[in-house]
Short mmCIF file of C-alpha atoms in Angstrom, two decimals:
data_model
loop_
_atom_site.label_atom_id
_atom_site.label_comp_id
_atom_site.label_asym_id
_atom_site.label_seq_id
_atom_site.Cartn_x
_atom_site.Cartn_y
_atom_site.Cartn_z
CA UNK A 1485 11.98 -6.57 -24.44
CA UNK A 1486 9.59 -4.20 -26.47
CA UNK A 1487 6.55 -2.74 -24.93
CA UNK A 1488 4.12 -5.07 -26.87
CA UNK A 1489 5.44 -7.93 -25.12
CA UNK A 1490 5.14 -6.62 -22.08
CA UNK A 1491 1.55 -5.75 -22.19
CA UNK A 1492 1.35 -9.52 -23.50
CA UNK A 1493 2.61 -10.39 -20.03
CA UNK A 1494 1.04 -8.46 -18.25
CA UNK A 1495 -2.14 -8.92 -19.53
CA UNK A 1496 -1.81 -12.82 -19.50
CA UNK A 1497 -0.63 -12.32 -15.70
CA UNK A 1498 -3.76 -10.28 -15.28
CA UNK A 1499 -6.08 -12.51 -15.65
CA UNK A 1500 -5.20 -13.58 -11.91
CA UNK A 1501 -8.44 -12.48 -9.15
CA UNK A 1502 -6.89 -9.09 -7.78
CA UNK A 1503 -7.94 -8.66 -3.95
CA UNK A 1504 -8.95 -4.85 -2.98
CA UNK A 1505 -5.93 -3.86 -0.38
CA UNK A 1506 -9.24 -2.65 1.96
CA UNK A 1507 -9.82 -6.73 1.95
CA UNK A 1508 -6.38 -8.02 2.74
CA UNK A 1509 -5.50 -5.23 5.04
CA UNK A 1510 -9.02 -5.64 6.88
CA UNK A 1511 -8.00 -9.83 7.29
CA UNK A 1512 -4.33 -8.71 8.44
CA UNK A 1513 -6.04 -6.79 11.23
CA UNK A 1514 -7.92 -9.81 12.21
CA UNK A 1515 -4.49 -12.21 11.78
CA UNK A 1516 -2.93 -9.85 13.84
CA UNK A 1517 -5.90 -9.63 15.88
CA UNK A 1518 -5.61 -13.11 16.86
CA UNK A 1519 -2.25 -13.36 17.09
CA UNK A 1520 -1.74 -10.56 19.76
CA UNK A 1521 -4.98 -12.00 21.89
CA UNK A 1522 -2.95 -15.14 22.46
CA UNK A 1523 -1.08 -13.18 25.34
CA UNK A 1524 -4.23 -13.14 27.13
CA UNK A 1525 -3.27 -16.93 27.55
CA UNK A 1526 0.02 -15.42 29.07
CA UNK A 1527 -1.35 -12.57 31.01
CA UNK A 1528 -4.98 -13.24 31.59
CA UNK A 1529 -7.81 -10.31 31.86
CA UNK A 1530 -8.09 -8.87 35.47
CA UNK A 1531 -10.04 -11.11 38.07
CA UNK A 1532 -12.51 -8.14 38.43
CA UNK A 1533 -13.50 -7.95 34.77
CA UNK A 1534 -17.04 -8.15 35.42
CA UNK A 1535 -16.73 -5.68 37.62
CA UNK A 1536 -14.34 -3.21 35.97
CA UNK A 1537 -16.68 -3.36 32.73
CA UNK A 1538 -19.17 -1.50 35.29
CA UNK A 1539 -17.06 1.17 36.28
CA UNK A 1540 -16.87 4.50 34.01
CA UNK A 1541 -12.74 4.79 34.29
CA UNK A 1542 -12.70 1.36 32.59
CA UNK A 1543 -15.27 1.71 30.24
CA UNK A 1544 -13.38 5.28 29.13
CA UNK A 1545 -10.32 3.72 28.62
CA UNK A 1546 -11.52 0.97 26.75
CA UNK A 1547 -13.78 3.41 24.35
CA UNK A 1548 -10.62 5.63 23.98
CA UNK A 1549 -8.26 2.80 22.53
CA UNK A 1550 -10.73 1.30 20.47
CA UNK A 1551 -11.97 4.46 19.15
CA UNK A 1552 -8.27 4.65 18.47
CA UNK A 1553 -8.38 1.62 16.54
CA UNK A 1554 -10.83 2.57 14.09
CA UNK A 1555 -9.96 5.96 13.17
CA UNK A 1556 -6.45 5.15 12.37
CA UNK A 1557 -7.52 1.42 10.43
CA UNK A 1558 -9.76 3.36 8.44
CA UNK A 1559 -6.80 5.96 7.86
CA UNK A 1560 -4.07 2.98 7.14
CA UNK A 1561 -6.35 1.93 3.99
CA UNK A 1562 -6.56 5.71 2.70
CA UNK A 1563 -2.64 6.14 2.78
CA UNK A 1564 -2.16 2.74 1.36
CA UNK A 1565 -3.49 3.80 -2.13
CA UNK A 1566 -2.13 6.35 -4.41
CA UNK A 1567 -5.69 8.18 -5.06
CA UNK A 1568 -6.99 9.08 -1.52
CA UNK A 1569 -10.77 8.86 -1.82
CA UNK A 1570 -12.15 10.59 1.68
CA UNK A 1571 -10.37 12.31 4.47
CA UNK A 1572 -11.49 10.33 7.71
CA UNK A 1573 -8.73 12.40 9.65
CA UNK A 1574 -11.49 13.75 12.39
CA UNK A 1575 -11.96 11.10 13.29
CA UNK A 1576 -8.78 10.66 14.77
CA UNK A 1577 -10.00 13.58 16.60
CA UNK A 1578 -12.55 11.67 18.68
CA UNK A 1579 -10.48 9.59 20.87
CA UNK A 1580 -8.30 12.51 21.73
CA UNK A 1581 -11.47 14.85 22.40
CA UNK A 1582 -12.86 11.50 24.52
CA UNK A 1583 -9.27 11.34 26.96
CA UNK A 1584 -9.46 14.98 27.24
CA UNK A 1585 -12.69 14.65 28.44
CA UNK A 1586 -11.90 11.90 30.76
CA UNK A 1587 -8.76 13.93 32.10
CA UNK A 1588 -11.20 16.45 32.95
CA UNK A 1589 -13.40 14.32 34.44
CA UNK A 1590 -10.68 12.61 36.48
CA UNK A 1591 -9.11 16.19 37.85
CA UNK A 1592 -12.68 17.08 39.18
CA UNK A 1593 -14.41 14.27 40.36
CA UNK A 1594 -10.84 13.23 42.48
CA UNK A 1595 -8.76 15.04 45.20
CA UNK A 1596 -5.79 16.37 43.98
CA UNK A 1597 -3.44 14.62 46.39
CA UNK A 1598 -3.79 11.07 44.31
CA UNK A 1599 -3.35 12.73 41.06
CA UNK A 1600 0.33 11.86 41.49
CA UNK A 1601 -0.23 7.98 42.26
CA UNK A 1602 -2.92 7.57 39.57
CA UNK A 1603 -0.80 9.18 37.36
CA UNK A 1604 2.15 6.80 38.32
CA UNK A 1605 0.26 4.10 39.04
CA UNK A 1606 1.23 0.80 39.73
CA UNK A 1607 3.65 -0.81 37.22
CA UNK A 1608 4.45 2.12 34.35
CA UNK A 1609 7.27 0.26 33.15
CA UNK A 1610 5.47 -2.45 32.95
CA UNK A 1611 2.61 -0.54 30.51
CA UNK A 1612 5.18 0.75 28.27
CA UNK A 1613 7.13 -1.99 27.51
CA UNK A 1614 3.89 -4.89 27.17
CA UNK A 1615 2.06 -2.80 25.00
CA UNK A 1616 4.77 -2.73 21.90
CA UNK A 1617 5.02 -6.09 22.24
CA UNK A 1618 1.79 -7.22 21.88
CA UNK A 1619 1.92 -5.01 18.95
CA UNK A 1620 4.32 -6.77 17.27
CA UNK A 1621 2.21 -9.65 15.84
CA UNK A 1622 -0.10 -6.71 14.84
CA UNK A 1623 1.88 -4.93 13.08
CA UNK A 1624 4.10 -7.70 11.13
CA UNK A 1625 0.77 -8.37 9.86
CA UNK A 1626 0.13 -4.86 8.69
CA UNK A 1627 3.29 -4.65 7.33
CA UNK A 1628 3.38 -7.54 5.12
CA UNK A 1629 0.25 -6.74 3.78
CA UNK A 1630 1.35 -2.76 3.26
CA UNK A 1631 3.43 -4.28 0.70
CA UNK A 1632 1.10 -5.13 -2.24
CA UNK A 1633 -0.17 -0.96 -1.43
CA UNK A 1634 1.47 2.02 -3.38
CA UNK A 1635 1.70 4.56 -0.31
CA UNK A 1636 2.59 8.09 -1.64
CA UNK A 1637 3.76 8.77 1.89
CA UNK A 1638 5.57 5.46 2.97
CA UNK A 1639 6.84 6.80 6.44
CA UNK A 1640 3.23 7.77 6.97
CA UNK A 1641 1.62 4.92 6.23
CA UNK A 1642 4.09 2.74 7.75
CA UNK A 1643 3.48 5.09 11.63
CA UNK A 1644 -0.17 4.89 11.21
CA UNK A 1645 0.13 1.24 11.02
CA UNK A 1646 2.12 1.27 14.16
CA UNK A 1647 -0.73 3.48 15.49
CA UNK A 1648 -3.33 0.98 14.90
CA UNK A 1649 -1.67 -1.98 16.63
CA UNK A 1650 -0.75 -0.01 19.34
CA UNK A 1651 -4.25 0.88 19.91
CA UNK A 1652 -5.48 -2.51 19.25
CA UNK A 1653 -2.62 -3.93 21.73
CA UNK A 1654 -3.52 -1.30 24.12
CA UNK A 1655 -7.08 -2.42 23.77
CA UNK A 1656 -5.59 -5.98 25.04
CA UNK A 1657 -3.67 -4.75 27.34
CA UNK A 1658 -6.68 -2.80 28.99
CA UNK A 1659 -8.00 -5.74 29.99
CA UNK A 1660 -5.07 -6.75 32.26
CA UNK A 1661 -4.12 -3.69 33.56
CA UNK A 1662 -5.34 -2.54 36.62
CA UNK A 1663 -4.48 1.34 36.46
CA UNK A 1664 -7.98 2.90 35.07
CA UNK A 1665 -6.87 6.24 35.13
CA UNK A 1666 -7.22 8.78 32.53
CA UNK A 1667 -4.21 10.34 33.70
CA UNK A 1668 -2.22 7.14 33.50
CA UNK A 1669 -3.52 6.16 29.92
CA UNK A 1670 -2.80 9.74 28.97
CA UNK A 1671 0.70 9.38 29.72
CA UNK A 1672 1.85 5.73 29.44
CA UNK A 1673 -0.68 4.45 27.28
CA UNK A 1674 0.25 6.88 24.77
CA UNK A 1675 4.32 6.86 25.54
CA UNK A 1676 3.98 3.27 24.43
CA UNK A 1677 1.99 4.24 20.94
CA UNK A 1678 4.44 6.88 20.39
CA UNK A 1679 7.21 4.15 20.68
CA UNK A 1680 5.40 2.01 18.27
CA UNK A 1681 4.45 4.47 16.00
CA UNK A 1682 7.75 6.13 15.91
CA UNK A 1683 9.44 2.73 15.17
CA UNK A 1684 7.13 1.67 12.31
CA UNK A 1685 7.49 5.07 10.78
CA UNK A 1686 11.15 4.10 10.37
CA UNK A 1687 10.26 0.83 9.38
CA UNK A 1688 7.60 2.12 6.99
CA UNK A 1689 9.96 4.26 4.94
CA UNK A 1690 12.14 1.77 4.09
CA UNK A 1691 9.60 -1.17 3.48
CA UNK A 1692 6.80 0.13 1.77
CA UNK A 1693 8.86 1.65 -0.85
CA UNK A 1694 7.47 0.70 -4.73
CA UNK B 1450 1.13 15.69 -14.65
CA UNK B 1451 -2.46 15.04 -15.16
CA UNK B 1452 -2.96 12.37 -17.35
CA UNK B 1453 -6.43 13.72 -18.45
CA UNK B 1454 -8.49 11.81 -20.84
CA UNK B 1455 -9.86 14.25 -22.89
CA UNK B 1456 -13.50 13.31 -22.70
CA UNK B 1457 -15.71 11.87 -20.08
CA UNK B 1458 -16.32 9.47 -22.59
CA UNK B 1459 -12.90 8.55 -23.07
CA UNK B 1460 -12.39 8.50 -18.82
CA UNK B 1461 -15.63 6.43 -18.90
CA UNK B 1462 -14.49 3.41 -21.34
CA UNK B 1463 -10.65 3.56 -19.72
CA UNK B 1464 -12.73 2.78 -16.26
CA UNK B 1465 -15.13 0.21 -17.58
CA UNK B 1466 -12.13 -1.66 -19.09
CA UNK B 1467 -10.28 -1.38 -16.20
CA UNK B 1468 -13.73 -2.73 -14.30
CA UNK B 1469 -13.76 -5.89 -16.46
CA UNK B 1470 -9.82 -6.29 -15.99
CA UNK B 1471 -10.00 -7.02 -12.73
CA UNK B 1472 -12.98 -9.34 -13.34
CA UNK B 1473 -10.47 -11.10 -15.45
CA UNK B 1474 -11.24 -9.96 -18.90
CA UNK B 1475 -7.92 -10.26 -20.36
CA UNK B 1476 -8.66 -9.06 -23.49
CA UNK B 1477 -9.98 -5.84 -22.18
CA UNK B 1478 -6.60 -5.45 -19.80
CA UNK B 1479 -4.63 -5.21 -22.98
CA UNK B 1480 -6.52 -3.00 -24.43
CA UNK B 1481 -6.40 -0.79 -21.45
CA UNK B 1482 -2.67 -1.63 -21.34
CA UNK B 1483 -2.16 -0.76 -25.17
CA UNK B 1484 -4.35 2.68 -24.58
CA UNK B 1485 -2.52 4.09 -21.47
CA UNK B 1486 0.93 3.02 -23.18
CA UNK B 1487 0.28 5.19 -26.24
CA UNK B 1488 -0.78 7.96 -23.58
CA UNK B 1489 2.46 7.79 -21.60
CA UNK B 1490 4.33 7.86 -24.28
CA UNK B 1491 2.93 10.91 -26.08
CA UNK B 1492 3.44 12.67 -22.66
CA UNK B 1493 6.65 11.50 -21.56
CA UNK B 1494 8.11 11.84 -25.00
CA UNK B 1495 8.16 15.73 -24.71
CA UNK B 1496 8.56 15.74 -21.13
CA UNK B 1497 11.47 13.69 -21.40
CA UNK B 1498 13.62 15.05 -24.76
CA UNK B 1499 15.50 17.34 -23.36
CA UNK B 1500 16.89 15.05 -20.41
CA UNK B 1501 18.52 12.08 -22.45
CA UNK B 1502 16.42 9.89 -21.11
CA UNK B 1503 14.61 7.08 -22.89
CA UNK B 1504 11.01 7.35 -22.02
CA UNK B 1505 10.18 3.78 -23.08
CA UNK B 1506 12.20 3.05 -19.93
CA UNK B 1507 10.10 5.02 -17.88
CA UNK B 1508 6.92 3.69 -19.92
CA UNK B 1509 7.53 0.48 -19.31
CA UNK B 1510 8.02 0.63 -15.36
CA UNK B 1511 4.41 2.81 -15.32
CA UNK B 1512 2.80 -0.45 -16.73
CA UNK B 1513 4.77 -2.80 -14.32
CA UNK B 1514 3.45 -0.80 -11.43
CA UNK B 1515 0.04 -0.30 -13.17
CA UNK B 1516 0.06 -3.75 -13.35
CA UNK B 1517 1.23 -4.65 -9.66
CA UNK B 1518 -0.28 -2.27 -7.95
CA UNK B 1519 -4.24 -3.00 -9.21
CA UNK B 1520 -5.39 -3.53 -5.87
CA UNK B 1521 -5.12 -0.27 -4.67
CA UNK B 1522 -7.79 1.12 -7.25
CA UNK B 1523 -10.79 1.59 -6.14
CA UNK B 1524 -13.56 -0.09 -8.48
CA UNK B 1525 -16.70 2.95 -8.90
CA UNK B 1526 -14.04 5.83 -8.82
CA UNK B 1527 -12.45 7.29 -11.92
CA UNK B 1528 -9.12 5.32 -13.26
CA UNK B 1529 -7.52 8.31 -14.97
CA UNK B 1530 -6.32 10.51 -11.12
CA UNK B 1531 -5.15 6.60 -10.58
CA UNK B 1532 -3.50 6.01 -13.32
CA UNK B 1533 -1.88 9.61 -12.85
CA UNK B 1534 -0.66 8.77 -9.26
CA UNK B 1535 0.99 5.88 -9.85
CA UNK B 1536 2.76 7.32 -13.19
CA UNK B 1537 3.61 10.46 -11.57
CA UNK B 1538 5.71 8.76 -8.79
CA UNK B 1539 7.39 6.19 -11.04
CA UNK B 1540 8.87 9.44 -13.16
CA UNK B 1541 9.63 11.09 -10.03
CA UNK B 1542 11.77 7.97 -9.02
CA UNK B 1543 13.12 8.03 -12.45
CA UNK B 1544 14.16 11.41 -12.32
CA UNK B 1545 15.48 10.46 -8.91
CA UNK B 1546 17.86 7.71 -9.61
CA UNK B 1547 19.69 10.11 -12.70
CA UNK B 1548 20.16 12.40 -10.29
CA UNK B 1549 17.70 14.61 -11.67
CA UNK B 1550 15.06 16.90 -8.65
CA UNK B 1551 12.41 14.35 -9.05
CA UNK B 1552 9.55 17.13 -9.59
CA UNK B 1553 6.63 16.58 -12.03
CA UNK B 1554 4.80 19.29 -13.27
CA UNK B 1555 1.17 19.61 -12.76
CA UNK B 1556 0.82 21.28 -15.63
CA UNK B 1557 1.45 19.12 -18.65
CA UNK B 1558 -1.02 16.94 -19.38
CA UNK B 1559 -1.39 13.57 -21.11
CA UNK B 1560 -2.53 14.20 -24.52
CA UNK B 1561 -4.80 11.75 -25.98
CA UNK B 1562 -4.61 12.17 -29.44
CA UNK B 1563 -6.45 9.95 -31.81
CA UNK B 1564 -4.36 6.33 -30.99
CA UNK B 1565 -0.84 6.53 -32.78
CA UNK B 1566 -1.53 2.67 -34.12
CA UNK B 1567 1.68 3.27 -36.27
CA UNK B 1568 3.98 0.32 -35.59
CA UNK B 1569 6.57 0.72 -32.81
CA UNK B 1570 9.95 -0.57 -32.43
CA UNK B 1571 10.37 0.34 -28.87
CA UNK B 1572 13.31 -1.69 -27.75
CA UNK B 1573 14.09 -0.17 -23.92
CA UNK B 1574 17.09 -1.09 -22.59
CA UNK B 1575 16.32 -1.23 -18.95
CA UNK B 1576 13.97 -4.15 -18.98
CA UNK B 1577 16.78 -5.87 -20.47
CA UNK B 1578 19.25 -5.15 -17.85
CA UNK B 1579 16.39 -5.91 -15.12
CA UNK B 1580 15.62 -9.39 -16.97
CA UNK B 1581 19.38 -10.58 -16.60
CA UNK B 1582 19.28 -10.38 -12.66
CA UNK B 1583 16.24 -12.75 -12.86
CA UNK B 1584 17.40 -16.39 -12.21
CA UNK B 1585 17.73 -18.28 -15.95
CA UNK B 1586 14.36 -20.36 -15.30
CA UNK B 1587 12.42 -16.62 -14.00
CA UNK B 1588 13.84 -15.17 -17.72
CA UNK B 1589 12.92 -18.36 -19.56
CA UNK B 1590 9.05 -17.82 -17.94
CA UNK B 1591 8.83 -13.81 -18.58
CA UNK B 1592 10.65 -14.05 -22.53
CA UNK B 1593 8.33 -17.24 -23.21
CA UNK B 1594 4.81 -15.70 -22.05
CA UNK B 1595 5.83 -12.89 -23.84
CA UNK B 1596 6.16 -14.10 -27.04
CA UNK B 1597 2.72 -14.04 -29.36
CA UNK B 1598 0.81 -17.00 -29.10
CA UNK B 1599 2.37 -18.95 -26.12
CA UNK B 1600 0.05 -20.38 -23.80
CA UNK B 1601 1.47 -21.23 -20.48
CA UNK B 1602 0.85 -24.88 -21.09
CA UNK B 1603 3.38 -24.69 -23.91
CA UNK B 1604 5.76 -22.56 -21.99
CA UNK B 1605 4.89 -24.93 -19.41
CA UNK B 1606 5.60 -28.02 -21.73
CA UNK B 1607 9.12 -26.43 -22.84
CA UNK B 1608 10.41 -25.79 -19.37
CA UNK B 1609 8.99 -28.63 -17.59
CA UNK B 1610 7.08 -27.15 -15.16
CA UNK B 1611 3.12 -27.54 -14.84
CA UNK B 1612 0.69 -24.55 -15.74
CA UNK B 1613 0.02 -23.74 -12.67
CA UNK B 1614 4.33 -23.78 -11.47
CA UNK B 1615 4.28 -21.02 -15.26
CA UNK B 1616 1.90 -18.65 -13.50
CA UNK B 1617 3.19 -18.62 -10.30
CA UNK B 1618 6.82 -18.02 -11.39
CA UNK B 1619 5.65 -15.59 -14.13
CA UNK B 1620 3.55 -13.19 -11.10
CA UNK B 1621 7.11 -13.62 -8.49
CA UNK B 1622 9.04 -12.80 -11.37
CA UNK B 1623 6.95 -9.66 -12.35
CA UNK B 1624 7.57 -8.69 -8.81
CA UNK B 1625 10.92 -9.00 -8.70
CA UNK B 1626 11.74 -7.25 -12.40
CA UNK B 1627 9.95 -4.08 -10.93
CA UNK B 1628 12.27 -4.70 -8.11
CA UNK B 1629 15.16 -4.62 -10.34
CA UNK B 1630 14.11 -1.96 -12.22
CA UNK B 1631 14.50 0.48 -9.53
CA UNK B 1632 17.94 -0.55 -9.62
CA UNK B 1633 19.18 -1.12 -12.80
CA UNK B 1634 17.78 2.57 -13.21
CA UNK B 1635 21.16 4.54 -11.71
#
């Protein structure tokens, strides 16, 4: 087919309403949102919510996974497009600065005889292996909509996807869990992003190839 | 490869018709289309002489992706570094699949000489082979809007499928040649 015919069909294709990938990634967030919040059905939040919400531990690993959230959403829609326009990368700094802190916090204000059972806590295994699977939801969503982006870095793109449900399932998960320390979120919490993130790297190469 | 547009003028009316594409100007998309072709071309055609390769080929899959990948430009930012991007990986991949180190040089730059409107020929050859893995009805939809004057009604009318069933198919299909072109392209 010669050139000029293409540009005919291409241009008569074109007339279709283009959404910004910022938009459709922004409502696959909220799908996946949604979708991964239906565990709480499942698993419901902690009897002692109310309470928890008053406690600093809680509140700090809340903030940390959220913060988690954001930095790495905002990242996903930079590596989705060819041109990147800003470099939000600090802020991926934030959370990490925010769990050091909280480490610090924990180390001092505790004796150092229960470091090892907060650390441990009281169902690890549990942690590690509910958190990937709420992400799943999340990150099918992601995924699918990764595919109408033009990553330059697929592998990248497709492990800070991973990172975002992860953060968003941890989020989730926070609410259910009743192991507030920063010592335990440092090491499980992030073991089960790590899983995620490695695993939707993988995935990521392959898929969001253009 | 840069493909620099000469003036800010030049960047300037490439953006605003890319602006008014995605508002659905179709007129305006071709032009765009028929401008960055003639660019691509003049660039690739040096580029590419001393490799064998057709550059039409490699024209022609820039556009597809232009074309599919519109969402991920950012409307207020310049459509030239875009436009670059995207045409800059499709070559790499080109290179790629021949077997060739799929390196682009920064330095060469897309000349924009004043528009070559000289009449072109340019039958490629993989678009063809990337057509005939389409299902018959998929090729019947692409060959028919691409012929000069069809309406989708009429292709519509000819394959007996509605207007709506012609656009659909034609935007799946688009998808799936740019699929096929990756590879058809080894």
């Amino acid at each position: 087919m010669k050139t000029e015919d293409l540009i005919r069909v291409l241009a008569d294709n074109g007339s279709r309403p283009v959404t910004p990938i910022a938009q459709t990634l922004s409502k696959a967030l909220a799908l996946g949102t949604a979708l991964s919040a239906v565990f709480l059905l499942v698993d419901p939040p902690r009897s002692d919510l109310a309470e928890a919400l008053l406690t600093v531990r809680f509140d700090l690993k809340l903030a940390v996974s959220l913060l988690l959230a954001g930095a790495s959403a905002m990242l996903l829609v930079e590596t989705a497009r060819p041109v990147p326009a800003r470099h939000p990368r600090w802020t991926l700094l934030l959370p990490l600065l925010l769990l050091a802190g909280s480490i610090v916090f924990e180390l001092v204000t505790t004796p150092s005889n229960t470091w090892a059972t907060r650390l441990t806590g009281h169902n690890a295994f549990h942690c590690v292996s509910q958190i990937p699977l709420l992400s799943l939801p999340l990150l099918t969503c992601l995924l699918i909509a990764l595919r109408g982006g033009a990553s330059l870095r697929p592998a990248l793109t497709g492990m800070t996807a991973g990172l975002s449900s992860a953060a968003i399932a941890a989020s989730l998960y926070a609410l259910t869990c009743r192991d507030d320390s920063p010592l335990f979120v440092a090491v499980w919490y992030s073991m089960a992003a790590a899983i995620v993130g490695g695993v939707s790297a993988c995935i990521g190469a392959r898929l969001l190839r253009w | 490869m840069r493909v620099r547009v000469n003036t800010p003028e030049r960047e300037q009316h490439w953006t605003d018709l890319m602006e008014r594409s995605l508002q659905g100007d179709t007129a305006a998309y071709r032009q765009l289309l028929v401008l960055l072709t003639v660019a691509l071309r003049r660039s690739l055609q040096s580029r590419l002489s001393a490799t064998g390769m057709d550059p039409e080929d490699v024209v022609q899959e820039v556009l597809m992706a232009l074309h599919l990948k519109r969402a991920t430009w950012v409307s207020g930012t310049p459509v030239g570094p875009w436009v670059t991007a995207i045409a800059r990986n499709k070559i790499a991949d080109a290179f790629r699949r021949r077997g060739r180190r799929p390196e682009v040089s920064i330095d060469s730059v897309l000349e924009t000489l004043p528009a070559d409107t000289t009449d072109r020929d340019e039958q490629a050859h993989d678009l063809e082979r990337a057509l005939e893995r389409l299902n018959e009805r998929q090729r019947e939809v692409v060959r028919g809007m691409s012929i000069e004057g069809r309406s989708a009604q009429e292709v519509g009318a000819r394959l007996r499928m509605s207007e709506g069933a012609v656009r659909v198919a034609l935007h799946r299909s688009l998808k799936l040649l740019a699929a096929a072109f990756r590879a058809v392209g080894t």
